[in-house]
Amino acid sequence: MAKVSQEAVATFAGVSVGTIKAIEKGNGTLRTLLPALTAIGQKLIARHAPGDALVAGLITLRKRHGLSARGIATQLGLSRSTIAKMENGGDSRIATVADYAALVGAGLAIVPADHSPTFFASSVNASVFHGWHTPPDLFDAVENAVGAFDLDPCAPDDGGGHVRAAIKFCAAEDGLTREWRGKVFMNPPYGTVMRQWITKAQEEARDGSQVIGLVPARTDTLWWHNHIAGEADVVFLKGRLAFGDGKRAAPFPSALVLWNFCPNIATAIEAATGGHAVWYARRENTKKAG
């Protein structure tokens, strides 16, 4: 494709050269981005959303993941009105749209204007995978601290991911209904089903399994207070993890939750990951393995 000057793109899009420069730095709004892309023969799509309408596709993915608009706003640290404005077709900051898309696993991409988008009804939209594989460096650090894992109950259907375990349950095998044994690593799906996985992890730990969960650090949720506080130790991870292709940070903080491990394991993971360990006072009916 021939080079196009910023001035030419600005003229085509009906905006200033300064606006084009801002867009190139990741700033600006969706309303200015789209015509600028058209000027250079490109368009913005959500690879994993149905249909050609970008915002409508994002809303569909949000609903399929069991997320409310209010929930999206809370997780992104934005106001409900900001999300409502975006979903109702109002102009929105590029960063807001990108963070929303990342949260629902939309797979935003800039592609040639003649590209025909395909809706992938595969592991990206499966109930146990939202497009965010466990970062390999993080898993390596955890594995080095605790040893090999026996089970990954939330394995992606595509066979990808970086979690190593003797047994893996994908969506079709439904790890929520299976019995867990031994040492378990889970990176559960995000959305309303998160509570079910957290509850399952707590129950399996009480039955003797040792479970480590990579979860959003949502200390304001009922599942955190009912199934983590007083039940597990936590290593709060610094910064924001880069999931999936590793090119964009998650729009939420993350933590490693340890059910039925001795406190020294949390200390070892803290040292390996650079995180910050918190040891909760355990309830009496929680068994603790060595």
Coordinates of C-alpha atoms in Angstrom, one line a residue:
M1 CA 0.0 0.0 0.0
A2 CA 1.4 3.4 -1.0
K3 CA 2.3 5.8 1.8
V4 CA -0.3 8.3 2.7
S5 CA 0.6 11.6 4.5
Q6 CA -1.0 12.6 7.7
E7 CA -2.3 15.7 6.0
A8 CA -4.1 13.6 3.3
V9 CA -5.6 11.3 6.0
A10 CA -6.7 14.3 8.0
T11 CA -8.4 15.9 5.0
F12 CA -10.2 12.7 4.1
A13 CA -11.4 12.1 7.7
G14 CA -12.4 15.7 8.2
V15 CA -10.1 16.2 11.2
S16 CA -7.0 18.0 12.1
V17 CA -3.4 16.7 11.6
G18 CA -3.1 16.9 15.4
T19 CA -6.0 14.5 15.7
I20 CA -4.3 12.0 13.3
K21 CA -1.1 12.2 15.4
A22 CA -3.1 11.5 18.5
I23 CA -4.7 8.5 16.9
E24 CA -1.3 7.1 15.9
K25 CA -0.3 7.3 19.6
G26 CA -3.4 5.4 20.7
N27 CA -5.4 8.4 21.8
G28 CA -8.4 10.0 20.2
T29 CA -11.9 8.6 19.7
L30 CA -13.6 5.9 17.7
R31 CA -15.4 8.5 15.6
T32 CA -12.1 9.9 14.4
L33 CA -10.3 6.6 14.1
L34 CA -12.8 4.9 11.7
P35 CA -12.6 7.4 8.9
A36 CA -8.9 7.7 9.3
L37 CA -8.6 3.9 8.8
T38 CA -10.9 4.2 5.7
A39 CA -8.5 6.8 4.3
I40 CA -5.7 4.2 4.2
G41 CA -7.8 1.3 3.1
Q42 CA -8.2 -0.3 6.5
K43 CA -11.0 -1.1 9.0
L44 CA -11.4 -2.1 12.6
I45 CA -13.1 -5.5 13.3
A46 CA -13.7 -7.7 16.3
R47 CA -12.5 -11.1 15.1
H48 CA -14.5 -13.1 17.7
A49 CA -17.8 -11.2 17.6
P50 CA -20.7 -12.0 15.3
G51 CA -21.7 -9.7 12.5
D52 CA -20.1 -6.7 10.9
A53 CA -21.3 -4.0 13.4
L54 CA -18.4 -3.5 15.8
V55 CA -20.3 -2.2 18.9
A56 CA -23.2 -4.5 18.4
G57 CA -20.8 -7.4 18.3
L58 CA -19.1 -6.3 21.5
I59 CA -22.5 -6.1 23.3
T60 CA -23.3 -9.6 22.0
L61 CA -20.1 -11.0 23.5
R62 CA -20.7 -9.2 26.8
K63 CA -24.0 -10.8 27.1
R64 CA -22.7 -14.3 26.1
H65 CA -20.1 -14.0 28.9
G66 CA -22.9 -13.1 31.4
L67 CA -21.6 -9.6 32.0
S68 CA -23.8 -6.6 32.6
A69 CA -23.0 -3.1 31.4
R70 CA -22.6 -2.1 35.0
G71 CA -20.3 -5.1 35.6
I72 CA -18.2 -4.0 32.6
A73 CA -18.0 -0.5 34.0
T74 CA -16.9 -1.7 37.4
Q75 CA -14.2 -4.0 36.1
L76 CA -12.8 -1.3 33.8
G77 CA -13.0 1.3 36.5
L78 CA -15.3 3.5 34.4
S79 CA -18.6 5.1 35.0
R80 CA -21.8 3.4 34.0
S81 CA -22.6 6.4 31.7
T82 CA -19.4 5.9 29.8
I83 CA -20.2 2.3 28.9
A84 CA -23.8 3.3 28.1
K85 CA -22.6 6.0 25.8
M86 CA -20.4 3.6 23.9
E87 CA -23.1 0.9 23.7
N88 CA -25.7 3.4 22.5
G89 CA -23.5 4.5 19.6
G90 CA -22.0 7.6 21.1
D91 CA -18.4 8.6 20.5
S92 CA -16.0 6.8 22.8
R93 CA -12.3 7.0 23.5
I94 CA -10.2 4.4 21.6
A95 CA -8.8 3.2 24.9
T96 CA -12.3 2.6 26.3
V97 CA -13.3 0.5 23.3
A98 CA -10.1 -1.4 23.4
D99 CA -10.4 -2.2 27.1
Y100 CA -14.0 -3.3 26.7
A101 CA -13.1 -5.5 23.8
A102 CA -10.2 -7.1 25.7
L103 CA -12.5 -7.9 28.7
V104 CA -15.0 -9.8 26.5
G105 CA -12.3 -11.5 24.4
A106 CA -13.3 -9.7 21.1
G107 CA -10.0 -9.9 19.4
L108 CA -9.9 -6.3 17.9
A109 CA -7.8 -6.1 14.8
I110 CA -7.1 -3.6 12.0
V111 CA -7.4 -5.3 8.7
P112 CA -7.7 -4.4 5.0
A113 CA -11.1 -2.9 4.0
D114 CA -11.9 -5.8 1.8
H115 CA -11.3 -8.4 4.6
S116 CA -14.4 -10.6 5.3
P117 CA -14.6 -11.1 9.1
T118 CA -15.4 -14.6 10.3
F119 CA -17.1 -15.3 13.6
F120 CA -15.2 -17.9 15.5
A121 CA -17.6 -19.9 17.7
S122 CA -14.7 -21.9 19.1
S123 CA -12.7 -21.8 22.2
V124 CA -12.6 -18.0 22.2
N125 CA -16.3 -18.0 23.1
A126 CA -16.3 -21.3 25.0
S127 CA -17.5 -21.2 28.6
V128 CA -14.0 -21.9 29.9
F129 CA -11.9 -19.6 27.7
H130 CA -12.2 -15.9 27.1
G131 CA -9.2 -15.5 24.9
W132 CA -6.7 -15.0 27.7
H133 CA -4.2 -17.8 28.1
T134 CA -2.1 -17.9 31.3
P135 CA 1.1 -15.9 30.7
P136 CA 3.9 -18.4 30.2
D137 CA 6.4 -16.7 32.5
L138 CA 3.9 -16.6 35.3
F139 CA 3.0 -20.2 35.0
D140 CA 6.7 -21.2 34.9
A141 CA 7.3 -19.3 38.1
V142 CA 4.4 -21.0 39.9
E143 CA 5.4 -24.4 38.6
N144 CA 8.9 -23.9 39.8
A145 CA 7.7 -22.9 43.2
V146 CA 5.2 -25.8 43.8
G147 CA 6.2 -28.5 41.3
A148 CA 4.2 -30.3 38.6
F149 CA 0.4 -30.1 38.4
D150 CA -1.9 -33.0 38.1
L151 CA -4.9 -31.2 36.6
D152 CA -6.0 -28.2 34.6
P153 CA -9.8 -28.1 34.7
C154 CA -10.1 -25.0 32.5
A155 CA -8.1 -26.0 29.5
P156 CA -8.9 -24.2 26.2
D157 CA -10.5 -26.4 23.5
D158 CA -7.9 -25.4 20.9
G159 CA -5.2 -27.3 22.7
G160 CA -3.2 -24.1 23.2
G161 CA -2.2 -22.4 26.4
H162 CA 0.9 -22.6 28.6
V163 CA -0.4 -24.6 31.5
R164 CA 1.2 -28.0 31.9
A165 CA -0.7 -30.7 33.7
A166 CA -1.0 -34.5 33.6
I167 CA -4.8 -34.2 32.9
K168 CA -6.7 -31.4 31.2
F169 CA -10.5 -30.8 31.1
C170 CA -11.7 -28.7 28.2
A171 CA -15.1 -27.2 27.8
A172 CA -16.7 -30.4 26.5
E173 CA -15.4 -32.3 29.5
D174 CA -16.9 -29.7 31.9
G175 CA -14.4 -29.4 34.8
L176 CA -17.1 -28.0 37.0
T177 CA -18.9 -31.4 37.2
R178 CA -15.7 -33.5 37.4
E179 CA -13.8 -34.7 40.5
W180 CA -10.5 -33.0 41.0
R181 CA -7.5 -34.7 42.5
G182 CA -4.0 -33.7 43.4
K183 CA -2.4 -30.4 42.6
V184 CA -4.6 -28.2 40.4
F185 CA -4.0 -25.0 38.4
M186 CA -7.0 -23.2 37.1
N187 CA -7.4 -20.0 35.1
P188 CA -11.2 -19.9 35.1
P189 CA -13.4 -18.0 32.6
Y190 CA -14.3 -14.4 33.5
G191 CA -17.9 -13.4 33.9
T192 CA -20.7 -14.6 36.1
V193 CA -19.5 -18.2 35.9
M194 CA -16.4 -17.1 37.9
R195 CA -18.3 -17.7 41.1
Q196 CA -19.0 -21.3 40.2
W197 CA -15.3 -22.0 39.6
I198 CA -14.2 -20.3 42.8
T199 CA -16.8 -22.3 44.8
K200 CA -15.7 -25.5 43.1
A201 CA -12.1 -24.8 44.0
Q202 CA -12.9 -24.2 47.6
E203 CA -15.0 -27.4 47.8
E204 CA -12.3 -29.5 46.2
A205 CA -9.6 -28.1 48.5
R206 CA -11.8 -29.0 51.5
D207 CA -11.9 -32.6 50.1
G208 CA -8.1 -32.7 49.9
S209 CA -7.0 -31.2 46.6
Q210 CA -4.5 -28.4 46.4
V211 CA -5.7 -25.6 44.1
I212 CA -4.1 -22.5 42.7
G213 CA -6.4 -20.1 40.8
L214 CA -5.4 -17.2 38.6
V215 CA -8.3 -14.8 39.1
P216 CA -9.1 -11.1 39.0
A217 CA -8.3 -9.4 42.3
R218 CA -12.0 -8.5 43.0
T219 CA -12.1 -8.0 46.7
D220 CA -15.4 -6.3 46.4
T221 CA -17.2 -9.5 45.2
L222 CA -19.2 -11.9 47.3
W223 CA -17.3 -14.9 45.8
W224 CA -14.0 -13.4 47.2
H225 CA -15.4 -12.9 50.7
N226 CA -17.2 -16.2 50.8
H227 CA -14.7 -18.5 49.2
I228 CA -11.2 -16.9 49.4
A229 CA -11.0 -14.8 52.5
G230 CA -10.6 -17.2 55.4
E231 CA -10.3 -20.1 53.0
A232 CA -7.1 -19.5 51.0
D233 CA -3.8 -17.5 50.9
V234 CA -3.4 -14.9 48.1
V235 CA -0.5 -13.5 46.2
F236 CA -1.4 -10.2 44.7
L237 CA 0.4 -9.7 41.4
K238 CA 2.0 -6.4 40.7
G239 CA 0.8 -4.4 37.7
R240 CA -1.5 -5.8 35.0
L241 CA -0.9 -9.2 33.4
A242 CA -0.6 -9.4 29.6
F243 CA -2.8 -12.3 28.5
G244 CA -3.3 -13.9 25.1
D245 CA -0.8 -12.5 22.6
G246 CA 0.9 -10.5 25.4
K247 CA 0.5 -7.2 23.6
R248 CA -2.0 -5.6 25.8
A249 CA -2.4 -5.5 29.6
A250 CA -5.5 -6.8 31.2
P251 CA -7.9 -4.0 32.3
F252 CA -8.0 -5.4 35.9
P253 CA -5.5 -6.5 38.6
S254 CA -4.9 -10.2 39.1
A255 CA -4.1 -12.5 42.0
L256 CA -3.0 -16.1 42.6
V257 CA -5.2 -17.8 45.1
L258 CA -3.9 -20.8 47.0
W259 CA -6.4 -23.2 48.6
N260 CA -5.1 -25.9 50.9
F261 CA -1.4 -25.0 50.7
C262 CA 1.0 -24.3 53.5
P263 CA 1.9 -20.5 53.9
N264 CA 5.5 -21.2 52.8
I265 CA 4.2 -22.0 49.3
A266 CA 2.6 -18.5 49.1
T267 CA 6.0 -17.1 50.2
A268 CA 7.8 -19.1 47.5
I269 CA 5.4 -17.8 44.8
E270 CA 5.7 -14.3 46.2
A271 CA 9.5 -14.5 45.7
A272 CA 9.1 -16.1 42.2
T273 CA 6.6 -13.6 40.8
G274 CA 7.5 -10.4 42.6
G275 CA 4.0 -10.3 44.0
H276 CA 2.7 -9.6 47.5
A277 CA 1.5 -12.4 49.6
V278 CA -1.4 -12.2 52.1
W279 CA -2.1 -15.0 54.6
Y280 CA -5.7 -15.2 55.6
A281 CA -6.8 -16.7 58.9
R282 CA -8.1 -20.1 58.0
R283 CA -11.5 -21.3 59.1
E284 CA -11.5 -24.4 61.2
N285 CA -13.0 -26.7 58.7
T286 CA -10.3 -26.0 56.1
K287 CA -7.8 -28.8 55.8
K288 CA -4.2 -27.7 55.0
A289 CA -1.9 -30.0 53.0
G290 CA 1.9 -29.9 53.2

